[in-house]
Short mmCIF file of C-alpha atoms and ligand atoms in Angstrom, two decimals:
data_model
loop_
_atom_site.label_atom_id
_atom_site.label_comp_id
_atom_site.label_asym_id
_atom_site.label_seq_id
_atom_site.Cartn_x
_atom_site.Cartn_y
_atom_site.Cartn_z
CA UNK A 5 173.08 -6.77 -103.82
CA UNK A 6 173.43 -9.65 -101.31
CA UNK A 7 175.51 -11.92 -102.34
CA UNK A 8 173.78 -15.24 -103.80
CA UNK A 9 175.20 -18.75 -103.50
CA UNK A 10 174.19 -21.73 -105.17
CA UNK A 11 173.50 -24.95 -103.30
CA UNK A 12 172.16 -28.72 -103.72
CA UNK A 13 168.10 -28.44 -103.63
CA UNK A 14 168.67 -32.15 -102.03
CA UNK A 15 171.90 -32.75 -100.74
CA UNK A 16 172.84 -36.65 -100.92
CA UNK A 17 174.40 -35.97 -97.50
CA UNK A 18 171.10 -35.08 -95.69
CA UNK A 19 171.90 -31.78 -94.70
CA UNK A 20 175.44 -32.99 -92.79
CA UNK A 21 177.64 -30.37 -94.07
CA UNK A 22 179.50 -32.41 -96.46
CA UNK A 23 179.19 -30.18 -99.88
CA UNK A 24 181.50 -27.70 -100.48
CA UNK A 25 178.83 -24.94 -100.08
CA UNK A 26 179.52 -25.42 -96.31
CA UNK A 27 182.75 -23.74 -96.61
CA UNK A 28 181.42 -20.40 -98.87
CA UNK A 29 178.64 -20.46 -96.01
CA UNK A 30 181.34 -20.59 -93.07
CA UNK A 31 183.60 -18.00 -94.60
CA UNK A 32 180.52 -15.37 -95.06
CA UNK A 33 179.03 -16.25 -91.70
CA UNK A 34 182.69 -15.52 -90.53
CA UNK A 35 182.90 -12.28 -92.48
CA UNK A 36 179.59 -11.24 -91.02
CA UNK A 37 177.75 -11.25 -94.78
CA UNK A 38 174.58 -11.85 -95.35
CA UNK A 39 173.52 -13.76 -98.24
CA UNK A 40 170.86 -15.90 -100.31
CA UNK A 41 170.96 -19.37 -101.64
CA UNK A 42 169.76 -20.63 -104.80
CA UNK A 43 168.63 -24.40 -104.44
CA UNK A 44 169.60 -25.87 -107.67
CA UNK A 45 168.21 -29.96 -108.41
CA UNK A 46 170.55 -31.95 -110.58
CA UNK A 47 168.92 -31.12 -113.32
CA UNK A 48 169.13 -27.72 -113.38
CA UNK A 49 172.70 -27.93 -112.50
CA UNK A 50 173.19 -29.05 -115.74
CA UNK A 51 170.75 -26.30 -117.40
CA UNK A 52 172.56 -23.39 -119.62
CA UNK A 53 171.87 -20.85 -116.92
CA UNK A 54 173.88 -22.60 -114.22
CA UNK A 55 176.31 -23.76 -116.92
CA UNK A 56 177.14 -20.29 -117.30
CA UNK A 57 177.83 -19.59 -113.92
CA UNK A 58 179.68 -22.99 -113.41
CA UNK A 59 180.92 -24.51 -116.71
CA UNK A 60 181.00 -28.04 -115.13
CA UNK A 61 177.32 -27.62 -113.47
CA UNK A 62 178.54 -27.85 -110.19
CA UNK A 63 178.03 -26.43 -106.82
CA UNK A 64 178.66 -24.07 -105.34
CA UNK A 65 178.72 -20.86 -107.32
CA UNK A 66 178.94 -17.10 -105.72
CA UNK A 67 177.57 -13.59 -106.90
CA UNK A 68 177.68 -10.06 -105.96
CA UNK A 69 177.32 -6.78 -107.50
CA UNK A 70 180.95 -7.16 -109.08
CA UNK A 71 182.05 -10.79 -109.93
CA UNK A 72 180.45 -14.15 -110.60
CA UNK A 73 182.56 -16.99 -109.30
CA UNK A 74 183.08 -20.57 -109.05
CA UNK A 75 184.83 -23.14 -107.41
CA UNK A 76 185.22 -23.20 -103.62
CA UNK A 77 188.90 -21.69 -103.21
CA UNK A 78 188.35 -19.00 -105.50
CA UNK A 79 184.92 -17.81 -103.99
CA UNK A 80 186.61 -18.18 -100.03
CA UNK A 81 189.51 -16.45 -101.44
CA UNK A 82 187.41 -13.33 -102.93
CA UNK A 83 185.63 -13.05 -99.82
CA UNK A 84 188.26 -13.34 -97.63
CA UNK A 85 189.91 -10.43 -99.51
CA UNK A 86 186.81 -8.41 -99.08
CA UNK A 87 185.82 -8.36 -95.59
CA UNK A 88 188.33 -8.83 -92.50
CA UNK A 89 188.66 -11.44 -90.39
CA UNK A 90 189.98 -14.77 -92.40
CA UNK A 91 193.15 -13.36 -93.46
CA UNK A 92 196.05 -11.57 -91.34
CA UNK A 93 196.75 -7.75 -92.17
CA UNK A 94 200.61 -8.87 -93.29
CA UNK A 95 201.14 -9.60 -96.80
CA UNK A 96 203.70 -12.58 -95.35
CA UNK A 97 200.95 -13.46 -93.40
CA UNK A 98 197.87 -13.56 -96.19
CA UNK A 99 200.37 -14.88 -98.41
CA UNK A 100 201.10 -18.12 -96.13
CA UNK A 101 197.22 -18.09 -95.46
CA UNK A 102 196.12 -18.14 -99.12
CA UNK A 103 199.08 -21.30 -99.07
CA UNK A 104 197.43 -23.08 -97.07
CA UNK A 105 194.26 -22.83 -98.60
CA UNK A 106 195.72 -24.17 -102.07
CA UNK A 107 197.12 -27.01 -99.94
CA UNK A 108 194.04 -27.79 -98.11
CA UNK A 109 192.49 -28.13 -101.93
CA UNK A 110 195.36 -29.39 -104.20
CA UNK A 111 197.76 -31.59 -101.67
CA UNK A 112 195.09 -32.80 -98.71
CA UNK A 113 191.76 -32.77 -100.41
CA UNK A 114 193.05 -34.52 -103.79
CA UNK A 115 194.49 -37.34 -101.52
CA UNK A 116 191.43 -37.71 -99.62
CA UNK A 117 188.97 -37.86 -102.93
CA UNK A 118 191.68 -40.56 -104.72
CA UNK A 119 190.82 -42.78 -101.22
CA UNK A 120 187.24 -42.14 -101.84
CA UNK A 121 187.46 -43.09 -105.56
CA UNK A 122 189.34 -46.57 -104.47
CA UNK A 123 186.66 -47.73 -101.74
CA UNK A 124 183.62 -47.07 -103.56
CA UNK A 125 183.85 -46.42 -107.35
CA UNK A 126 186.79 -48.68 -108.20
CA UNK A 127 185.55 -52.05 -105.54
CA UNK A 128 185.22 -54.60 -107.59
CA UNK A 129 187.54 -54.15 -110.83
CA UNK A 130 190.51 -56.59 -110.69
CA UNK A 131 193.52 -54.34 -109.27
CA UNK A 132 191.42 -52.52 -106.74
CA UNK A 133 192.37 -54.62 -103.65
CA UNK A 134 196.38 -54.46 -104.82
CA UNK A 135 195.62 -50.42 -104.93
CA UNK A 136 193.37 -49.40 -102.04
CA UNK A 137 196.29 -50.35 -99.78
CA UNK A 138 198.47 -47.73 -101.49
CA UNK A 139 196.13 -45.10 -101.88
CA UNK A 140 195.59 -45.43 -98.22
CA UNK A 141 198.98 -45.20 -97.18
CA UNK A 142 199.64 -42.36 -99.29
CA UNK A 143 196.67 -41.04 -97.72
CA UNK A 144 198.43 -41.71 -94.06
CA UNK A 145 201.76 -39.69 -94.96
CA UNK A 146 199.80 -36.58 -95.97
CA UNK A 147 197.86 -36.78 -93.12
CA UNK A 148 200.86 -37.38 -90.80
CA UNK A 149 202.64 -34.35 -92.47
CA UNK A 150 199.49 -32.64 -92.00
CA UNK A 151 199.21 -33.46 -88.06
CA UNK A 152 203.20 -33.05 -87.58
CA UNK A 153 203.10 -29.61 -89.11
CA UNK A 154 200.29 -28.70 -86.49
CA UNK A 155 201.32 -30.26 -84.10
CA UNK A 156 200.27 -28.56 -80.67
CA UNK A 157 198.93 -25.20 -82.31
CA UNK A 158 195.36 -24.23 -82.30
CA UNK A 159 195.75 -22.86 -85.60
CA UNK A 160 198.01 -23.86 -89.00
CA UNK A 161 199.51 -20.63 -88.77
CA UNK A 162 198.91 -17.93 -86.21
CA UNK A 163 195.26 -17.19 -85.85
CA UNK A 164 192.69 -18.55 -87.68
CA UNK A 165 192.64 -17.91 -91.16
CA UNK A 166 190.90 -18.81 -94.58
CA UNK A 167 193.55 -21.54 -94.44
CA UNK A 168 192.27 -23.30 -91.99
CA UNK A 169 188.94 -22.70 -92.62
CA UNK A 170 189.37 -24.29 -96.04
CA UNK A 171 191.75 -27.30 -94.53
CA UNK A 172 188.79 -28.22 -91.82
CA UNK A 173 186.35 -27.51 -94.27
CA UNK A 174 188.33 -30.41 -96.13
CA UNK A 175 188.71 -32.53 -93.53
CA UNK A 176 185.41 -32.55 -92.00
CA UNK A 177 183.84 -34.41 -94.92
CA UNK A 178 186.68 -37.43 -94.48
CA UNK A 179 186.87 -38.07 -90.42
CA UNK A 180 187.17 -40.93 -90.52
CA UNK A 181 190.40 -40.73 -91.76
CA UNK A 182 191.89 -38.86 -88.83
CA UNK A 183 191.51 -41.73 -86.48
CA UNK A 184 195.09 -42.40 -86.13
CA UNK A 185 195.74 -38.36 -85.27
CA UNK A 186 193.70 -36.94 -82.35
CA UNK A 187 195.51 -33.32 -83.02
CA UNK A 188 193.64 -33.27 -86.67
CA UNK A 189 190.34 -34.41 -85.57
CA UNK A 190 190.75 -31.51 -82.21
CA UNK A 191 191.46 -29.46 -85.16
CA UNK A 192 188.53 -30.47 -87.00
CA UNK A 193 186.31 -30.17 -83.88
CA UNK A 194 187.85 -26.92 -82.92
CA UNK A 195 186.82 -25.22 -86.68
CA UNK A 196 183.28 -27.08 -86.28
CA UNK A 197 182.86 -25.39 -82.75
CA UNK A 198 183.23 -21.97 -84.19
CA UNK A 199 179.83 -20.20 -83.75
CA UNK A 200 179.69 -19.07 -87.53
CA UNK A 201 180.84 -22.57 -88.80
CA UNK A 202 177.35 -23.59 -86.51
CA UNK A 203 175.22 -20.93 -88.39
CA UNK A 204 176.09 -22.22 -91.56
CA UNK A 205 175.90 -26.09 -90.51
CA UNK A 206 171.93 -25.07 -89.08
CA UNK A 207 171.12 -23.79 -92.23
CA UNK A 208 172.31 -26.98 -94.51
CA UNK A 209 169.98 -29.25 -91.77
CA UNK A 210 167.38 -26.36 -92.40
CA UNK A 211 167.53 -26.59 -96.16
CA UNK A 212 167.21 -30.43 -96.48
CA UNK A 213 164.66 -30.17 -93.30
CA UNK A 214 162.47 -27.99 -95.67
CA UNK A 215 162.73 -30.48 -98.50
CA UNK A 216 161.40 -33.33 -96.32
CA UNK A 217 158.31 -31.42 -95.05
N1 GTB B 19 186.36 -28.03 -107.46
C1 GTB B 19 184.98 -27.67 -107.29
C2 GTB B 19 184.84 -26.68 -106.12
O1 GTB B 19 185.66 -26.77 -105.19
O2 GTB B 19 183.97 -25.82 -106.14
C3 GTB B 19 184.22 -28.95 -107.06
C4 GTB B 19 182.73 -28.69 -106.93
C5 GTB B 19 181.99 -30.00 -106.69
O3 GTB B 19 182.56 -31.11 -106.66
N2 GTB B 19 180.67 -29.88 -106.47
C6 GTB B 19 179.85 -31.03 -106.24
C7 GTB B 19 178.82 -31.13 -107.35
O4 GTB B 19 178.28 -30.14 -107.76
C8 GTB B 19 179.11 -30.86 -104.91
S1 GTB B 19 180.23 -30.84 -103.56
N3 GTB B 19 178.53 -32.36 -107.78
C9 GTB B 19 177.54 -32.61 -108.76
C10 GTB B 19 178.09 -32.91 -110.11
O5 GTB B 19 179.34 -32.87 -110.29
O6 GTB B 19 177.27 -33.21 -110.99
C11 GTB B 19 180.81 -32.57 -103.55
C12 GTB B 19 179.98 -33.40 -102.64
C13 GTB B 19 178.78 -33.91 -103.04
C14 GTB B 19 178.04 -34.71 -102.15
C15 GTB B 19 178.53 -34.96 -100.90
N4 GTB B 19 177.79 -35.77 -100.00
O7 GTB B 19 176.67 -36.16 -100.29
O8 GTB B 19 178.29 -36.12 -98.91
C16 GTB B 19 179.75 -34.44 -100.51
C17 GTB B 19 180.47 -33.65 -101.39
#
């Protein structure tokens, strides 16, 4: 079977790219697989058939012939292992790959969402102005680890990989961030410029572009 994804019906970001759909997109236009998307509205996110794909009724889910899968690093991961092209033929070298995927995830992406948390869903309570400072510096040294580790490489290790794919599928959604380090937002614009990163942003614009006609 093709392989079926599921996506927002009505993304709150407008078709930008910002839900983590983007990234199963990118990896199978990378791959070179074909596949289908099933637009899902809040509601039925929540509905027992999507709850038994995804047991927290969120996006995005994957299915093929063998496997149905949820959250973003373990669907990138399975297709990565599946098809070449987003992981190197070493085992050293799919090993540090698949590391830098659960870093992209665990150790960038959590620090990222905590910032997001403390601007807009904790404004207002009493500490939040005596913690937003601190989330955003912690924020800064994991981004400056991030940027000193690349440092003048195209790539976080080697050619690109699923790591990267995953890290600038991360970091796209927070650019903002990255204004104090022009090598992570070249990075970011570098994985954005690949032609199957493209396909798949077209087809989020198409998506919500359909649901405003
Ligand atoms: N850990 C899971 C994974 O990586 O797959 C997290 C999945 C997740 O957070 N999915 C979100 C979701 O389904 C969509 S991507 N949310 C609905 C819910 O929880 O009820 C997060 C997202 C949503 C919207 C924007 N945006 O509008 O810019 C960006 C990112």
């Amino acid at each position: 079977m093709t392989p079926i994804i599921t996506a927002f019906a009505a993304s709150p970001d407008r078709g930008r790219g910002m839900a983590r759909d983007m990234r199963v997109c990118w990896a199978l236009e990378e791959v070179g697989q074909a596949y289908e998307a099933r637009l899902l509205s809040f509601a039925e996110m929540k509905q027992a058939a999507h709850l038994a794909r995804q047991p927290f009724g969120q996006i995005p889910t994957y299915e093929d012939d063998d496997v149905t899968l949820f959250e973003t690093g373990a669907i990138v991961l399975h297709i990565a292992e599946r098809h070449a092209g987003l992981l190197p033929q070493d085992a050293a070298g799919r090993a540090r790959a698949v590391s830098w995927m659960f870093a992209a995830l665990s150790t960038v992406e959590a620090a990222l969402l905590e910032l997001e948390t403390a601007h807009f869903f904790d404004a207002g309570e009493p500490w939040a102005e005596t913690r937003l400072p601190l989330v955003q510096g912690r924020v800064e040294r994991r981004l400056g680890q991030l940027a000193a580790h690349l440092g003048e490489r195209a790539w976080l290790d080697g050619g690109f990989s699923a790591g990267d794919l995953m890290m600038v599928g991360v970091l796209f959604r927070f650019q903002s961030a990255l204004d104090p380090f022009a090598n992570l937002a070249d990075y970011v614009a570098r994985g954005a410029a690949r032609p199957a990163f493209q396909r798949a942003f077209a087809a989020q614009r198409a998506v919500f572009q359909a649901a405003q006609a």
